[in-house]
Short mmCIF file of C-alpha atoms in Angstrom, two decimals:
data_model
loop_
_atom_site.label_atom_id
_atom_site.label_comp_id
_atom_site.label_asym_id
_atom_site.label_seq_id
_atom_site.Cartn_x
_atom_site.Cartn_y
_atom_site.Cartn_z
CA MET A 5 -10.76 34.52 -64.02
CA ASN A 6 -12.05 37.89 -62.89
CA LYS A 7 -10.72 39.59 -59.81
CA PRO A 8 -13.60 38.82 -57.34
CA ILE A 9 -13.49 35.11 -58.15
CA ARG A 10 -9.71 35.09 -57.81
CA ARG A 11 -9.93 36.73 -54.38
CA VAL A 12 -12.54 34.21 -53.21
CA SER A 13 -10.34 31.36 -54.48
CA ILE A 14 -7.29 32.68 -52.67
CA PHE A 15 -9.32 33.15 -49.50
CA CYS A 16 -10.62 29.58 -49.69
CA LEU A 17 -7.09 28.30 -50.29
CA VAL A 18 -5.88 30.18 -47.21
CA LEU A 19 -8.71 28.65 -45.19
CA ILE A 20 -7.80 25.17 -46.40
CA LEU A 21 -4.12 25.74 -45.58
CA ALA A 22 -5.06 27.10 -42.14
CA LEU A 23 -7.25 24.06 -41.54
CA MET A 24 -4.40 21.72 -42.56
CA VAL A 25 -1.93 23.52 -40.28
CA ARG A 26 -4.36 23.45 -37.39
CA THR A 27 -5.17 19.77 -37.94
CA ASN A 28 -1.48 18.82 -38.00
CA TRP A 29 -0.84 20.99 -34.95
CA VAL A 30 -3.62 19.28 -32.98
CA GLN A 31 -2.72 15.77 -34.14
CA GLY A 32 1.02 16.21 -33.82
CA VAL A 33 2.13 18.87 -31.35
CA GLN A 34 -0.92 18.79 -29.06
CA ALA A 35 -1.74 15.09 -29.35
CA ASP A 36 -0.34 14.08 -25.99
CA ALA A 37 -1.95 17.01 -24.20
CA TRP A 38 -5.38 16.21 -25.62
CA ALA A 39 -4.94 12.50 -24.96
CA SER A 40 -4.10 13.12 -21.30
CA ASN A 41 -6.78 15.74 -20.77
CA LYS A 42 -8.93 14.72 -17.81
CA ASN A 43 -12.09 15.52 -19.77
CA ASN A 44 -11.13 13.22 -22.66
CA LYS A 45 -12.75 9.85 -21.89
CA ARG A 46 -11.94 8.31 -25.28
CA GLN A 47 -8.70 6.70 -24.17
CA LEU A 48 -10.39 5.37 -21.04
CA TYR A 49 -13.14 3.78 -23.13
CA ASP A 50 -10.56 2.38 -25.55
CA ARG A 51 -8.61 0.85 -22.64
CA TYR A 52 -11.60 -1.30 -21.77
CA ALA A 53 -12.71 -1.95 -25.36
CA HIS A 54 -10.58 -5.10 -25.61
CA PRO A 55 -9.10 -7.68 -23.21
CA ARG A 56 -6.40 -6.34 -20.94
CA GLY A 57 -3.20 -8.37 -20.59
CA ASN A 58 -2.51 -10.29 -17.42
CA ILE A 59 -0.18 -10.06 -14.46
CA ILE A 60 1.51 -13.43 -14.08
CA VAL A 61 2.62 -15.18 -10.87
CA SER A 62 4.43 -18.53 -11.00
CA GLY A 63 3.29 -19.03 -14.60
CA GLN A 64 -0.40 -18.36 -13.89
CA PRO A 65 -2.45 -15.17 -14.32
CA VAL A 66 -3.75 -13.52 -11.17
CA THR A 67 -5.91 -11.15 -13.21
CA ASN A 68 -8.70 -11.48 -15.79
CA SER A 69 -10.58 -9.28 -18.26
CA ASP A 70 -14.27 -10.09 -18.05
CA PHE A 71 -16.55 -9.32 -21.01
CA VAL A 72 -19.43 -7.18 -19.74
CA ASN A 73 -20.54 -5.58 -23.04
CA GLY A 74 -21.45 -2.29 -21.43
CA LEU A 75 -22.44 0.83 -23.34
CA ARG A 76 -19.01 2.43 -22.96
CA TYR A 77 -16.97 -0.33 -21.35
CA LYS A 78 -16.81 -3.74 -23.03
CA TYR A 79 -14.46 -5.32 -20.49
CA LYS A 80 -13.89 -5.06 -16.77
CA ARG A 81 -10.85 -6.04 -14.74
CA SER A 82 -11.04 -8.82 -12.15
CA TRP A 83 -8.51 -10.50 -9.87
CA ILE A 84 -7.84 -14.01 -8.60
CA ASN A 85 -7.15 -13.97 -4.85
CA GLY A 86 -7.36 -10.19 -5.05
CA PRO A 87 -6.57 -9.36 -1.39
CA MET A 88 -3.49 -11.57 -1.42
CA TYR A 89 -2.05 -10.02 -4.59
CA ALA A 90 -3.31 -6.43 -4.27
CA PRO A 91 0.08 -5.12 -2.99
CA VAL A 92 1.67 -6.66 -6.10
CA THR A 93 -0.85 -5.78 -8.79
CA GLY A 94 -2.51 -2.62 -7.53
CA TYR A 95 -5.97 -1.81 -8.91
CA SER A 96 -7.33 -0.83 -12.33
CA SER A 97 -10.65 0.96 -12.08
CA GLN A 98 -12.89 2.42 -14.77
CA ALA A 99 -13.82 5.20 -12.36
CA TYR A 100 -10.74 5.78 -10.20
CA GLY A 101 -7.74 5.08 -12.41
CA SER A 102 -5.02 2.66 -11.39
CA ASN A 103 -1.94 2.20 -9.25
CA GLY A 104 0.87 -0.30 -8.70
CA LEU A 105 1.84 -2.52 -11.62
CA GLU A 106 -1.58 -1.95 -13.19
CA ASN A 107 -0.54 1.68 -13.59
CA LEU A 108 3.19 1.43 -14.24
CA GLU A 109 2.77 -1.38 -16.78
CA ASP A 110 -0.41 0.01 -18.33
CA GLY A 111 1.16 0.39 -21.77
CA ILE A 112 1.91 -3.31 -21.97
CA LEU A 113 -1.29 -4.46 -20.26
CA SER A 114 -3.55 -2.23 -22.37
CA GLY A 115 -1.65 -2.97 -25.58
CA THR A 116 -0.80 0.68 -26.28
CA ASP A 117 2.95 0.42 -25.70
CA ASP A 118 4.96 1.38 -28.82
CA ARG A 119 6.82 -1.93 -28.56
CA LEU A 120 3.54 -3.69 -29.38
CA PHE A 121 3.05 -1.71 -32.62
CA PHE A 122 3.98 -4.61 -34.91
CA ARG A 123 1.71 -7.02 -33.04
CA ASN A 124 -1.19 -4.56 -33.08
CA THR A 125 -0.71 -3.83 -36.78
CA LEU A 126 -0.69 -7.54 -37.60
CA ASP A 127 -3.88 -8.06 -35.57
CA MET A 128 -5.53 -5.16 -37.41
CA LEU A 129 -4.59 -6.58 -40.81
CA THR A 130 -5.79 -10.07 -39.91
CA GLY A 131 -8.94 -8.83 -38.23
CA GLU A 132 -7.91 -10.10 -34.81
CA GLN A 133 -9.06 -8.25 -31.72
CA GLN A 134 -6.40 -6.05 -30.10
CA ARG A 135 -4.97 -7.67 -26.98
CA GLY A 136 -2.78 -6.40 -24.20
CA GLY A 137 0.51 -7.99 -23.28
CA ASP A 138 1.45 -9.76 -20.06
CA VAL A 139 3.66 -8.73 -17.14
CA VAL A 140 5.51 -11.65 -15.57
CA THR A 141 6.37 -11.00 -11.92
CA THR A 142 9.05 -12.49 -9.70
CA ILE A 143 6.48 -13.43 -7.05
CA ASN A 144 6.47 -17.06 -5.96
CA ALA A 145 2.84 -18.11 -5.42
CA LYS A 146 3.66 -20.51 -2.58
CA VAL A 147 5.77 -17.94 -0.75
CA GLN A 148 3.15 -15.22 -1.22
CA LYS A 149 0.40 -17.48 0.13
CA ALA A 150 2.51 -18.57 3.10
CA ALA A 151 3.19 -14.93 4.01
CA PHE A 152 -0.44 -13.86 3.55
CA ASP A 153 -1.80 -16.79 5.57
CA ALA A 154 0.78 -16.35 8.34
CA MET A 155 -0.12 -12.67 8.75
CA GLY A 156 -3.79 -13.57 9.13
CA ASP A 157 -5.67 -10.72 10.79
CA LYS A 158 -2.49 -8.98 11.95
CA LYS A 159 -1.67 -5.52 10.69
CA GLY A 160 1.72 -5.25 9.00
CA ALA A 161 3.80 -6.44 6.06
CA VAL A 162 6.10 -9.17 4.77
CA VAL A 163 8.81 -8.98 2.10
CA ALA A 164 10.82 -11.96 0.85
CA LEU A 165 13.83 -11.60 -1.46
CA ASP A 166 16.15 -13.90 -3.36
CA PRO A 167 19.50 -12.63 -2.00
CA LYS A 168 21.41 -13.78 -5.10
CA THR A 169 19.30 -11.93 -7.64
CA GLY A 170 17.19 -9.33 -5.82
CA ALA A 171 13.95 -10.92 -7.05
CA ILE A 172 10.99 -10.16 -4.79
CA LEU A 173 9.41 -13.51 -3.92
CA ALA A 174 6.64 -12.21 -1.68
CA LEU A 175 5.11 -8.79 -1.09
CA VAL A 176 2.28 -8.83 1.45
CA SER A 177 0.49 -5.99 3.22
CA THR A 178 -2.33 -6.57 5.69
CA PRO A 179 -5.12 -5.75 6.09
CA SER A 180 -5.68 -5.84 2.35
CA TYR A 181 -8.57 -5.34 -0.07
CA ASP A 182 -10.03 -6.86 -3.23
CA PRO A 183 -9.30 -4.59 -6.23
CA GLY A 184 -12.31 -6.15 -7.96
CA THR A 185 -14.69 -4.27 -5.67
CA ILE A 186 -13.66 -0.95 -7.24
CA ALA A 187 -12.93 -2.09 -10.80
CA GLY A 188 -16.15 -0.82 -12.35
CA ASN A 189 -17.65 2.56 -13.09
CA ASP A 190 -20.27 2.58 -10.33
CA ASP A 191 -18.39 1.38 -7.25
CA GLY A 192 -18.57 4.63 -5.30
CA ASP A 193 -19.74 3.07 -2.05
CA ALA A 194 -16.91 0.53 -2.03
CA TRP A 195 -14.36 3.24 -2.88
CA LYS A 196 -15.58 5.47 -0.03
CA ALA A 197 -15.60 2.57 2.42
CA LEU A 198 -12.01 1.59 1.58
CA ASN A 199 -10.73 5.14 1.81
CA SER A 200 -12.49 5.83 5.11
CA ASP A 201 -11.37 2.58 6.75
CA PRO A 202 -9.05 3.55 9.66
CA ASN A 203 -6.95 0.42 8.99
CA LYS A 204 -6.14 1.77 5.50
CA PRO A 205 -6.30 -1.52 3.60
CA MET A 206 -5.36 0.15 0.30
CA ASP A 207 -1.99 1.30 1.64
CA ASN A 208 1.00 -0.82 0.63
CA ARG A 209 2.76 -1.16 3.97
CA ALA A 210 5.56 -3.27 2.48
CA LEU A 211 6.77 -0.44 0.22
CA LYS A 212 5.11 2.78 1.31
CA TYR A 213 5.31 2.73 5.12
CA THR A 214 8.45 3.60 7.01
CA TYR A 215 8.69 2.37 10.58
CA PRO A 216 11.30 2.70 13.31
CA PRO A 217 13.21 -0.54 12.63
CA GLY A 218 14.12 -1.06 16.25
CA SER A 219 16.74 -3.65 17.03
CA THR A 220 16.86 -5.01 13.48
CA PHE A 221 18.98 -1.92 12.76
CA LYS A 222 21.66 -3.27 15.10
CA LEU A 223 22.74 -5.38 12.12
CA VAL A 224 23.72 -2.16 10.34
CA THR A 225 25.54 -0.89 13.42
CA ALA A 226 27.49 -4.13 13.88
CA THR A 227 28.40 -4.09 10.19
CA ALA A 228 29.70 -0.52 10.50
CA ALA A 229 31.77 -1.52 13.53
CA PHE A 230 33.47 -4.38 11.68
CA GLU A 231 33.95 -2.39 8.47
CA ASN A 232 35.60 0.45 10.38
CA GLY A 233 37.94 -1.82 12.35
CA MET A 234 36.31 -1.27 15.74
CA PHE A 235 36.17 -5.05 16.26
CA GLN A 236 37.91 -7.96 14.58
CA SER A 237 35.86 -10.86 15.91
CA ILE A 238 32.31 -11.49 17.04
CA ASP A 239 33.80 -12.60 20.37
CA ASP A 240 35.54 -9.26 20.99
CA THR A 241 34.48 -7.57 24.20
CA THR A 242 32.76 -4.21 23.99
CA SER A 243 33.45 -1.42 26.48
CA THR A 244 29.84 -1.02 27.54
CA PRO A 245 29.05 0.42 30.96
CA GLU A 246 25.95 -0.38 32.94
CA PRO A 247 24.13 1.91 33.02
CA TYR A 248 25.03 3.64 29.75
CA ILE A 249 24.30 7.36 29.89
CA LEU A 250 23.39 8.85 26.53
CA PRO A 251 26.22 11.22 25.48
CA GLY A 252 25.72 14.86 26.49
CA THR A 253 22.77 14.01 28.73
CA GLN A 254 21.99 12.63 32.15
CA THR A 255 19.61 10.04 30.65
CA PRO A 256 20.39 6.35 31.16
CA LEU A 257 19.52 4.11 28.23
CA LYS A 258 17.52 1.07 29.26
CA ASN A 259 17.74 -2.44 27.91
CA GLU A 260 14.57 -4.37 27.15
CA SER A 261 14.89 -6.62 30.18
CA PRO A 262 16.71 -6.24 33.51
CA ASN A 263 17.89 -9.84 33.09
CA GLU A 264 20.14 -8.98 30.15
CA ARG A 265 23.84 -9.10 30.98
CA CYS A 266 25.03 -6.30 28.73
CA GLU A 267 27.88 -4.73 30.70
CA ASN A 268 31.07 -5.22 28.64
CA ALA A 269 29.29 -7.90 26.61
CA THR A 270 30.91 -9.40 23.54
CA VAL A 271 29.51 -8.40 20.15
CA LYS A 272 27.94 -11.87 19.88
CA SER A 273 26.39 -11.82 23.34
CA GLY A 274 25.20 -8.26 22.81
CA LEU A 275 23.32 -9.24 19.65
CA ASP A 276 22.00 -12.49 21.13
CA GLN A 277 20.42 -10.51 23.97
CA SER A 278 19.71 -7.47 21.75
CA CYS A 279 21.43 -5.10 24.19
CA ASN A 280 20.45 -1.50 23.51
CA THR A 281 23.39 -0.20 25.53
CA VAL A 282 25.99 -2.14 23.53
CA PHE A 283 24.88 -0.94 20.11
CA ALA A 284 23.91 2.59 21.10
CA LYS A 285 27.42 3.14 22.45
CA MET A 286 28.87 1.43 19.39
CA GLY A 287 27.01 3.83 17.09
CA ALA A 288 27.91 6.89 19.15
CA ASP A 289 31.59 5.88 19.15
CA LEU A 290 31.53 5.42 15.37
CA GLY A 291 29.78 8.77 14.88
CA LYS A 292 26.94 9.83 12.62
CA ASP A 293 29.03 10.08 9.44
CA LYS A 294 30.32 6.51 9.54
CA MET A 295 26.94 5.21 10.59
CA ARG A 296 25.19 7.08 7.80
CA ALA A 297 27.73 5.88 5.22
CA GLN A 298 27.12 2.27 6.20
CA ALA A 299 23.35 2.67 6.26
CA GLU A 300 23.44 4.16 2.76
CA LYS A 301 25.37 1.15 1.46
CA PHE A 302 22.35 -0.90 2.51
CA GLY A 303 19.99 1.45 0.63
CA PHE A 304 18.95 4.01 3.25
CA ASN A 305 18.43 7.54 1.91
CA SER A 306 18.05 6.16 -1.64
CA THR A 307 15.05 5.79 -3.93
CA ILE A 308 14.28 2.14 -4.65
CA ASP A 309 12.14 1.41 -7.74
CA THR A 310 10.90 -2.16 -8.01
CA PRO A 311 9.45 -0.69 -10.45
CA VAL A 312 6.78 0.35 -7.92
CA ARG A 313 8.61 3.06 -6.00
CA ALA A 314 9.27 2.37 -2.35
CA GLU A 315 9.20 5.16 0.19
CA LYS A 316 12.73 6.28 1.00
CA SER A 317 14.14 4.74 4.18
CA VAL A 318 15.98 7.27 6.32
CA PHE A 319 19.09 7.43 8.42
CA PRO A 320 19.37 11.10 9.49
CA ASN A 321 21.98 13.39 7.98
CA SER A 322 22.49 15.29 11.19
CA ALA A 323 21.92 14.46 14.82
CA SER A 324 23.40 15.19 18.21
CA LEU A 325 25.60 12.46 19.68
CA ASP A 326 22.81 11.16 21.89
CA GLY A 327 20.54 11.14 18.83
CA THR A 328 23.09 9.10 16.88
CA ALA A 329 23.25 6.61 19.75
CA GLN A 330 19.47 6.13 19.55
CA ASP A 331 19.48 6.15 15.74
CA SER A 332 21.98 3.27 15.90
CA ILE A 333 19.46 1.03 17.65
CA GLY A 334 16.71 1.86 15.18
CA GLN A 335 14.92 4.50 17.22
CA HIS A 336 14.94 8.33 17.26
CA ASP A 337 14.82 9.47 13.59
CA THR A 338 15.75 6.23 11.83
CA ARG A 339 12.95 4.91 9.59
CA ALA A 340 12.81 1.89 7.27
CA THR A 341 10.38 0.14 4.97
CA PRO A 342 9.96 -3.62 5.30
CA LEU A 343 11.66 -3.86 1.88
CA GLN A 344 14.70 -2.03 3.23
CA VAL A 345 14.95 -4.29 6.29
CA ALA A 346 14.79 -7.34 4.01
CA MET A 347 17.59 -5.82 1.91
CA VAL A 348 19.85 -5.73 4.98
CA SER A 349 19.45 -9.47 5.54
CA ALA A 350 19.78 -10.18 1.82
CA ALA A 351 23.12 -8.37 1.60
CA ILE A 352 24.47 -10.25 4.62
CA ALA A 353 23.30 -13.59 3.21
CA ASN A 354 24.83 -12.80 -0.21
CA ASN A 355 28.35 -12.29 1.19
CA GLY A 356 28.01 -8.52 1.27
CA SER A 357 26.68 -7.98 -2.25
CA LEU A 358 23.32 -6.20 -2.25
CA MET A 359 21.31 -6.82 -5.40
CA GLN A 360 18.76 -4.34 -6.74
CA PRO A 361 15.26 -5.55 -5.71
CA TYR A 362 12.89 -6.09 -8.62
CA LEU A 363 9.30 -7.22 -9.07
CA VAL A 364 8.96 -7.63 -12.86
CA ASP A 365 10.89 -10.42 -14.54
CA GLN A 366 9.70 -9.81 -18.09
CA GLU A 367 7.15 -8.15 -20.31
CA ARG A 368 5.68 -10.07 -23.22
CA SER A 369 3.14 -9.69 -25.99
CA ALA A 370 -0.16 -11.56 -26.18
CA SER A 371 1.57 -14.07 -28.47
CA LEU A 372 4.09 -14.71 -25.62
CA THR A 373 6.95 -13.01 -27.44
CA THR A 374 9.37 -11.50 -24.91
CA ILE A 375 9.46 -7.71 -25.16
CA SER A 376 11.85 -7.08 -22.28
CA LYS A 377 13.71 -9.22 -19.74
CA HIS A 378 15.07 -7.95 -16.45
CA THR A 379 18.82 -7.88 -16.07
CA GLU A 380 20.02 -8.45 -12.53
CA LYS A 381 22.32 -5.76 -11.16
CA GLN A 382 24.15 -5.00 -7.98
CA PHE A 383 22.88 -2.12 -5.89
CA SER A 384 26.06 -1.92 -3.82
CA GLN A 385 28.81 -3.85 -2.09
CA ALA A 386 27.35 -3.28 1.35
CA MET A 387 30.30 -4.85 3.18
CA SER A 388 33.34 -7.02 2.58
CA PRO A 389 32.85 -10.79 2.33
CA ALA A 390 34.83 -11.14 5.58
CA THR A 391 32.42 -8.85 7.41
CA ALA A 392 29.46 -10.64 5.83
CA GLN A 393 30.72 -13.93 7.25
CA LYS A 394 30.91 -12.42 10.74
CA MET A 395 27.42 -11.01 10.39
CA GLN A 396 26.11 -14.38 9.25
CA ASP A 397 27.67 -15.99 12.31
CA LEU A 398 26.06 -13.37 14.53
CA MET A 399 22.62 -13.86 13.02
CA VAL A 400 22.86 -17.65 13.24
CA SER A 401 23.74 -17.28 16.92
CA VAL A 402 20.64 -15.11 17.49
CA VAL A 403 18.45 -17.90 16.12
CA GLN A 404 20.31 -20.69 17.90
CA ASP A 405 20.96 -19.07 21.28
CA GLY A 406 19.27 -15.68 21.37
CA THR A 407 15.93 -13.98 20.85
CA GLY A 408 15.19 -15.56 17.46
CA LYS A 409 14.72 -19.22 18.43
CA ASN A 410 11.20 -19.31 17.02
CA ALA A 411 12.66 -19.10 13.50
CA GLN A 412 14.65 -22.34 13.67
CA ILE A 413 14.09 -24.77 10.76
CA PRO A 414 15.49 -28.31 11.05
CA GLY A 415 18.15 -29.04 8.46
CA VAL A 416 18.38 -25.40 7.34
CA GLN A 417 20.86 -22.72 8.39
CA VAL A 418 18.86 -19.73 9.60
CA GLY A 419 20.12 -16.34 10.68
CA GLY A 420 17.88 -13.66 12.12
CA LYS A 421 17.38 -10.58 14.24
CA THR A 422 14.40 -9.56 16.32
CA GLY A 423 13.22 -6.04 16.87
CA THR A 424 10.72 -4.34 19.15
CA ALA A 425 10.39 -0.73 18.02
CA GLN A 426 8.90 1.84 20.35
CA HIS A 427 6.85 4.69 18.92
CA GLY A 428 4.19 7.22 19.76
CA GLU A 429 4.38 10.14 22.16
CA ASN A 430 6.70 9.15 25.00
CA ASN A 431 6.71 5.65 23.44
CA SER A 432 3.13 5.24 24.64
CA ALA A 433 1.86 3.29 21.62
CA LEU A 434 2.10 -0.48 21.37
CA PRO A 435 5.48 -1.41 19.87
CA TYR A 436 6.10 -2.73 16.38
CA ALA A 437 7.28 -6.34 16.29
CA TRP A 438 10.05 -6.98 13.76
CA PHE A 439 11.95 -9.98 12.52
CA THR A 440 14.45 -10.03 9.67
CA SER A 441 16.21 -13.17 8.58
CA TRP A 442 17.77 -15.32 5.91
CA ALA A 443 17.90 -19.07 5.39
CA LYS A 444 20.16 -21.32 3.34
CA THR A 445 19.89 -24.99 2.42
CA PRO A 446 22.88 -27.29 1.91
CA ASP A 447 22.23 -27.29 -1.85
CA GLY A 448 22.60 -23.50 -2.07
CA GLN A 449 19.00 -22.24 -2.04
CA SER A 450 18.55 -19.03 -0.06
CA VAL A 451 15.91 -16.49 0.90
CA ALA A 452 15.82 -13.28 2.94
CA VAL A 453 12.69 -12.13 4.79
CA ALA A 454 11.50 -9.13 6.75
CA VAL A 455 8.30 -9.09 8.83
CA VAL A 456 6.72 -6.23 10.74
CA VAL A 457 3.61 -6.57 12.89
CA GLU A 458 2.02 -3.30 14.00
CA ASP A 459 0.74 -3.01 17.57
CA GLY A 460 2.48 -6.31 18.09
CA SER A 461 2.46 -6.75 21.85
CA ASP A 462 1.15 -5.22 25.01
CA ASN A 463 3.79 -7.14 26.95
CA ARG A 464 6.70 -4.74 26.99
CA ASP A 465 8.85 -7.17 28.93
CA GLY A 466 8.61 -9.73 26.13
CA ILE A 467 10.54 -9.82 22.88
CA SER A 468 7.53 -9.36 20.66
CA GLY A 469 9.63 -9.57 17.50
CA GLY A 470 10.74 -13.08 18.43
CA ARG A 471 7.33 -14.10 19.67
CA LEU A 472 5.10 -12.66 16.94
CA ALA A 473 7.15 -11.88 13.84
CA ALA A 474 9.68 -14.73 13.87
CA PRO A 475 7.10 -17.53 13.37
CA ILE A 476 5.74 -15.66 10.35
CA ALA A 477 9.23 -15.35 8.86
CA LYS A 478 9.79 -19.06 9.52
CA ALA A 479 6.67 -20.00 7.55
CA VAL A 480 7.76 -17.82 4.63
CA MET A 481 11.30 -19.26 4.61
CA GLN A 482 9.95 -22.81 4.71
CA ALA A 483 7.71 -22.10 1.71
CA ALA A 484 10.58 -20.54 -0.24
CA LEU A 485 12.92 -23.46 0.44
CA GLY A 486 10.36 -26.22 0.17
CA LYS A 487 10.74 -27.21 3.81
#
């Protein structure tokens, strides 16, 4: 071979080697970057080239993949009772991406998860169409429907938990929306309308909104008092003056009604009447550090993944003494999601053991083979069993003799706590109506519920939590317990 031909051959060999290196670099090192590039639509088209797996509630799918045989998209997502389940499923849109379980479980639902490799390979060899796997939720269809129907046209949220396991039985946010209206590639008008709606129907109030919890937080304060030895019995008398002046100020703290007999009330009577003065002084006497420590045992200041991440509920790290007094009655800087408030009741009902809340029970392939199964785990020991028993007695008394009478269920032990949380500049906005509760049947069934109704009452002299939120919680508890 003469020299010019040899040089050309070597040059061509170098080009081939360079091409091989570049190809391997693109396919190996840069594969993920190219795949996730916003301008690469191939993966998006592939996601809708075959049926998507389903999200399962009580053994039945609440989603579908409809064959539309479009130019780029062969299938389109649809939902059964979309507005009712939107806070659980989220949306999956050809144009606007996805959120909620549709996003977090996309690998399973779309069939691209590495754990489905064997199934996908077998389908390819047998000529079967690729299929996504299913996500089985903990949601109880009857409980979800009861919560959604009870909320009606009210703005707010409901969360129901199994206290023994942490399973989320209901997750409702209203007003809601139908994810099917934005599932396609040309739903711009619907997308704009939803995002410009002042009621924000796409927001998940159950997990993403933090509210002042109002008097429901008095459960945390009472727990801290018992755990720190301030009181031994629910019938112990508190040293509560009337009026109670916030520490370091000249400001008297008011109770909700002038008819409340809160001066030197017992712990039980103070919770029955929901005395602000009793629990504000209790929190101030305990101090911010002890109050914060107890709140954190319930989950405040922690990230809660269900796996959909809940907004962090907050008990402040620093506050003046008067601020701590107000924080201890769920005002000032204290903020909580409805999930967090349900967790407080769940821990009390479960003898002090707080279980990690979870929404996904299992993932499975299209052939129904289980890929993963949730393992229940304790989040914390929020209080001793002895304190939990006292707190249960207090909450039962609230329902039997106090502000929570609207939650009574014949033949079922029910404990609860109302809340009317002030907010807005100078507390000028309509208050939030809260109710948190648990219920137990003689055969051992149990459920914990939290309800918040925004703009719940224009009657500031009424206990709007007991009047508006408690009946909703009652309906949810009845559905959960078959009553």
